[in-house]
CSV table of C-alpha atoms and ligand atoms in Angstrom, one decimal:
chain,number,residue,atom,x,y,z
A,25,MET,CA,-20.0,-5.9,14.3
A,26,THR,CA,-21.3,-3.8,11.5
A,27,SER,CA,-21.9,-5.4,8.2
A,28,LYS,CA,-21.5,-3.2,5.1
A,29,THR,CA,-21.3,-3.7,1.4
A,30,ILE,CA,-19.0,-1.9,-1.0
A,31,ALA,CA,-19.9,-1.6,-4.6
A,32,ALA,CA,-17.0,-3.3,-6.4
A,33,GLU,CA,-15.9,-5.4,-9.4
A,34,PRO,CA,-16.3,-8.2,-10.2
A,35,TRP,CA,-19.2,-8.0,-7.7
A,36,ASP,CA,-20.1,-6.2,-4.5
A,37,LEU,CA,-18.2,-7.2,-1.4
A,38,GLU,CA,-19.6,-7.5,2.0
A,39,PHE,CA,-17.4,-6.7,5.0
A,40,ASP,CA,-17.6,-6.3,8.7
A,41,THR,CA,-16.1,-2.9,9.7
A,42,GLY,CA,-14.8,-4.4,13.0
A,43,ARG,CA,-12.9,-7.1,11.0
A,44,THR,CA,-11.6,-4.9,8.3
A,45,ALA,CA,-8.4,-3.0,8.1
A,46,LEU,CA,-7.3,-0.1,5.9
A,47,LEU,CA,-3.8,-0.9,4.6
A,48,MET,CA,-1.8,2.2,3.4
A,49,ILE,CA,1.1,0.9,1.4
A,50,ASP,CA,4.4,2.7,1.0
A,51,PHE,CA,3.2,6.3,0.8
A,52,GLN,CA,6.8,7.3,1.4
A,53,ARG,CA,8.6,10.4,0.2
A,54,ASP,CA,11.0,8.0,-1.7
A,55,PHE,CA,8.1,7.1,-4.0
A,56,MET,CA,6.0,10.2,-3.8
A,57,SER,CA,8.4,13.1,-3.8
A,58,PRO,CA,11.0,14.3,-6.3
A,59,ASN,CA,14.6,13.0,-5.8
A,60,GLY,CA,13.5,9.7,-4.1
A,61,PHE,CA,14.0,6.1,-5.2
A,62,GLY,CA,11.0,6.3,-7.6
A,63,GLU,CA,12.4,9.2,-9.5
A,64,MET,CA,16.0,7.8,-9.5
A,65,LEU,CA,14.6,4.7,-11.2
A,66,GLY,CA,13.6,7.1,-14.0
A,67,ASN,CA,10.0,7.7,-13.1
A,68,ASP,CA,7.8,10.8,-13.0
A,69,VAL,CA,6.4,11.0,-9.5
A,70,SER,CA,3.7,13.5,-10.5
A,71,LEU,CA,1.8,10.4,-11.8
A,72,VAL,CA,1.4,8.9,-8.3
A,73,ARG,CA,0.6,12.2,-6.5
A,74,SER,CA,-3.1,12.1,-7.7
A,75,THR,CA,-3.7,9.4,-5.1
A,76,ILE,CA,-2.9,11.7,-2.1
A,77,GLU,CA,-6.2,13.5,-1.9
A,78,PRO,CA,-8.6,10.5,-2.3
A,79,ALA,CA,-6.4,8.4,0.0
A,80,ARG,CA,-6.4,11.2,2.6
A,81,SER,CA,-10.2,11.3,2.5
A,82,VAL,CA,-10.4,7.5,2.9
A,83,LEU,CA,-7.9,7.5,5.8
A,84,GLU,CA,-9.9,10.2,7.5
A,85,ALA,CA,-13.2,8.3,7.0
A,86,ALA,CA,-11.8,5.0,8.2
A,87,ARG,CA,-10.5,6.7,11.4
A,88,LYS,CA,-13.9,8.3,12.0
A,89,ALA,CA,-15.6,4.9,11.5
A,90,GLY,CA,-13.2,3.3,14.0
A,91,MET,CA,-11.6,1.0,11.5
A,92,PHE,CA,-8.2,-0.5,12.1
A,93,VAL,CA,-5.6,1.3,10.1
A,94,LEU,CA,-2.1,0.2,9.4
A,95,HIS,CA,0.8,1.5,7.2
A,96,THR,CA,3.7,0.0,5.5
A,97,ARG,CA,7.1,1.4,4.5
A,98,GLU,CA,9.6,-0.3,2.1
A,99,GLY,CA,13.2,0.1,3.3
A,100,HIS,CA,16.2,-1.3,5.0
A,101,ARG,CA,18.4,-1.2,8.1
A,102,PRO,CA,21.1,1.5,8.0
A,103,ASP,CA,23.8,-1.3,7.6
A,104,LEU,CA,21.7,-2.8,4.7
A,105,SER,CA,22.1,-6.2,6.3
A,106,ASP,CA,18.5,-7.0,5.4
A,107,CYS,CA,18.8,-5.9,1.8
A,108,PRO,CA,19.6,-8.7,-0.6
A,109,PRO,CA,22.7,-7.8,-2.7
A,110,ALA,CA,20.7,-8.5,-5.8
A,111,LYS,CA,18.2,-5.7,-4.8
A,112,LEU,CA,21.0,-3.2,-4.5
A,113,THR,CA,21.6,-3.3,-8.2
A,114,ARG,CA,18.0,-2.6,-9.2
A,115,GLY,CA,17.7,0.4,-11.4
A,116,GLY,CA,20.9,-0.5,-13.1
A,117,VAL,CA,23.1,1.4,-10.6
A,118,THR,CA,23.3,1.3,-6.8
A,119,PHE,CA,20.7,3.6,-5.3
A,120,ILE,CA,19.5,1.9,-2.1
A,121,GLY,CA,21.6,3.2,0.8
A,122,THR,CA,23.2,6.0,-1.1
A,123,ALA,CA,22.7,9.7,-0.3
A,124,GLY,CA,19.8,11.5,-1.8
A,125,THR,CA,18.3,14.9,-1.1
A,126,MET,CA,16.1,13.4,1.6
A,127,GLY,CA,18.8,11.2,3.3
A,128,ARG,CA,19.9,7.8,2.3
A,129,ILE,CA,17.6,6.1,-0.2
A,130,LEU,CA,15.1,3.5,1.3
A,131,VAL,CA,16.9,3.5,4.6
A,132,ARG,CA,14.9,3.4,7.8
A,133,GLY,CA,15.1,6.6,9.9
A,134,GLU,CA,15.8,8.8,6.8
A,135,GLU,CA,13.4,11.6,5.7
A,136,GLY,CA,12.8,10.0,2.3
A,137,HIS,CA,11.9,6.7,3.8
A,138,ASP,CA,9.2,8.2,5.9
A,139,ILE,CA,5.5,8.6,5.1
A,140,ILE,CA,4.4,11.9,3.4
A,141,PRO,CA,2.8,14.3,5.9
A,142,GLU,CA,-0.6,14.3,4.3
A,143,LEU,CA,-1.0,10.6,5.1
A,144,TYR,CA,1.0,10.4,8.3
A,145,PRO,CA,0.1,7.6,10.8
A,146,ILE,CA,-1.4,8.6,14.1
A,147,ALA,CA,-1.1,6.8,17.5
A,148,GLY,CA,-2.6,3.3,17.5
A,149,GLU,CA,-1.8,2.7,13.8
A,150,PRO,CA,1.0,0.2,13.4
A,151,VAL,CA,3.7,0.9,10.8
A,152,ILE,CA,5.1,-2.2,9.2
A,153,ASP,CA,8.7,-1.8,8.0
A,154,LYS,CA,9.2,-4.3,5.2
A,155,PRO,CA,12.4,-5.2,3.3
A,156,GLY,CA,10.5,-6.5,0.2
A,157,LYS,CA,7.8,-5.5,-2.1
A,158,GLY,CA,5.2,-7.6,-0.3
A,159,ALA,CA,4.1,-6.6,3.2
A,160,PHE,CA,3.9,-10.2,4.4
A,161,TYR,CA,7.5,-11.1,3.6
A,162,ALA,CA,9.8,-10.9,6.7
A,163,THR,CA,7.4,-8.8,8.7
A,164,ASP,CA,4.8,-9.4,11.6
A,165,ILE,CA,1.8,-8.0,9.7
A,166,ASP,CA,0.1,-11.5,9.5
A,167,LEU,CA,0.3,-11.8,13.3
A,168,ILE,CA,-1.0,-8.2,13.8
A,169,LEU,CA,-4.0,-8.8,11.5
A,170,ARG,CA,-4.8,-12.2,13.0
A,171,ASP,CA,-4.6,-10.9,16.5
A,172,ARG,CA,-7.4,-8.5,15.5
A,173,ALA,CA,-9.3,-11.2,13.6
A,174,ILE,CA,-9.1,-9.1,10.5
A,175,GLN,CA,-10.8,-10.7,7.4
A,176,THR,CA,-10.9,-7.9,4.9
A,177,LEU,CA,-8.3,-5.4,3.7
A,178,VAL,CA,-9.1,-2.1,2.0
A,179,VAL,CA,-5.9,-1.2,0.1
A,180,CYS,CA,-4.4,2.1,-0.9
A,181,GLY,CA,-0.8,2.9,-1.9
A,182,VAL,CA,2.0,2.8,-4.4
A,183,THR,CA,2.8,1.4,-6.7
A,184,THR,CA,-0.2,-0.5,-8.0
A,185,GLU,CA,1.8,-3.1,-10.0
A,186,VAL,CA,4.6,-3.6,-7.6
A,187,CYS,CA,4.1,-3.3,-3.8
A,188,VAL,CA,0.3,-3.1,-3.9
A,189,ASN,CA,-0.1,-6.1,-6.2
A,190,THR,CA,2.5,-8.2,-4.4
A,191,THR,CA,0.9,-7.5,-1.0
A,192,MET,CA,-2.6,-8.2,-2.3
A,193,ARG,CA,-1.4,-11.6,-3.7
A,194,GLU,CA,0.3,-12.5,-0.5
A,195,ALA,CA,-2.8,-11.5,1.5
A,196,ASN,CA,-5.1,-13.4,-0.8
A,197,ASP,CA,-3.0,-16.5,-0.4
A,198,ARG,CA,-3.4,-16.2,3.3
A,199,GLY,CA,-7.1,-16.0,3.2
A,200,PHE,CA,-7.8,-12.3,3.5
A,201,GLU,CA,-10.3,-10.7,1.2
A,202,CYS,CA,-8.8,-7.6,-0.4
A,203,VAL,CA,-10.4,-4.6,-2.1
A,204,VAL,CA,-8.2,-2.1,-3.8
A,205,LEU,CA,-9.5,1.5,-4.3
A,206,GLU,CA,-8.4,2.4,-7.8
A,207,ASP,CA,-8.1,6.2,-7.3
A,208,CYS,CA,-6.1,5.6,-4.1
A,209,VAL,CA,-3.4,3.5,-5.8
A,210,GLY,CA,-0.9,4.9,-8.2
A,211,SER,CA,1.6,3.8,-10.8
A,212,TYR,CA,4.3,5.6,-12.7
A,213,PHE,CA,3.0,3.8,-15.8
A,214,PRO,CA,-0.7,4.4,-16.8
A,215,GLU,CA,-0.8,1.1,-18.8
A,216,PHE,CA,0.5,-0.8,-15.7
A,217,GLN,CA,-2.1,0.9,-13.5
A,218,ASP,CA,-4.8,-0.4,-15.9
A,219,TYR,CA,-3.5,-3.9,-16.2
A,220,ALA,CA,-2.6,-4.3,-12.6
A,221,LEU,CA,-6.2,-3.5,-11.6
A,222,ARG,CA,-7.6,-5.7,-14.3
A,223,MET,CA,-5.4,-8.6,-13.2
A,224,ILE,CA,-6.8,-8.3,-9.6
A,225,LYS,CA,-10.5,-8.6,-10.5
A,226,ALA,CA,-10.2,-11.0,-13.4
A,227,GLN,CA,-11.3,-14.6,-13.3
A,228,GLY,CA,-13.9,-13.9,-10.6
A,229,ALA,CA,-11.7,-11.9,-8.2
A,230,ILE,CA,-8.7,-14.1,-8.6
A,231,VAL,CA,-6.7,-11.8,-6.4
A,232,GLY,CA,-9.4,-9.5,-5.0
A,233,TRP,CA,-11.9,-6.7,-5.7
A,234,VAL,CA,-11.6,-3.3,-7.3
A,235,SER,CA,-13.6,-0.3,-6.1
A,236,ASN,CA,-12.9,3.4,-5.5
A,237,SER,CA,-12.9,6.1,-2.8
A,238,SER,CA,-16.5,7.3,-3.5
A,239,LYS,CA,-17.8,3.8,-3.2
A,240,PHE,CA,-15.8,3.3,0.0
A,241,HIS,CA,-17.3,6.5,1.5
A,242,ALA,CA,-20.8,5.3,0.5
A,243,ALA,CA,-20.2,1.9,2.0
A,244,ILE,CA,-19.2,3.1,5.4
A,245,ALA,CA,-21.6,5.9,5.7
A,246,PRO,CA,-23.7,5.5,8.9
B,547,LIG,N1,9.5,0.9,-8.4
B,547,LIG,C1,8.2,0.7,-8.0
B,547,LIG,O1,7.3,0.8,-8.8
B,547,LIG,N2,7.9,0.4,-6.8
B,547,LIG,C2,8.7,0.0,-5.7
B,547,LIG,O2,9.9,-0.1,-5.9
B,547,LIG,N3,8.2,-0.1,-4.5
B,547,LIG,C3,6.8,0.0,-4.2
B,547,LIG,O3,6.0,-0.2,-5.1
B,547,LIG,N4,6.5,0.4,-3.0
């Protein structure tokens, strides 16, 4: 048990490295690379790519510190039996399950669905395949975190206002303390990035805390 403090807003957050997990949300080609789901929805993926380098440095530091790391991927079974029909129409046209340049969009096992090489999981890091935006909906992440007695989640990923926010709200309701690293989460919309982060820390950390990669590095330094 090693108690640390990360400088954050609305106030500094204490955490125990042995009971803290780094949660890497949906760093998939379908959201990060051209021709994926994100771009098909009309978005400019270059806006989220600035997260890669800070998130990579945080991932490396967490691994070195022996912190538990886990990753999520949004996507569906090849037969789409776990995709609500209503989700298939999002974007105005059917994208999910159709052929893209990196395989079928948001379908498990396809190249586009997988995590970008820069942030690829290593052995011992669970990958949570989730059918929804939130990582706790219809997955075993809660069980995995509780088996390790995890209390605190350090959050990186895309997109800030969609899967990151949904997951942090789900985690917060389940009693986890969440700190998001603002340079390691990305949105296709600068104004959503700003408001999504403000909504988390408002009202005395109503959803959680906001910090950044430099402060994370400073916090876990020996
Ligand atoms: N479209 C968008 O902003 N996000 C998603 O569809 N999924 C995630 O955020 N991962």
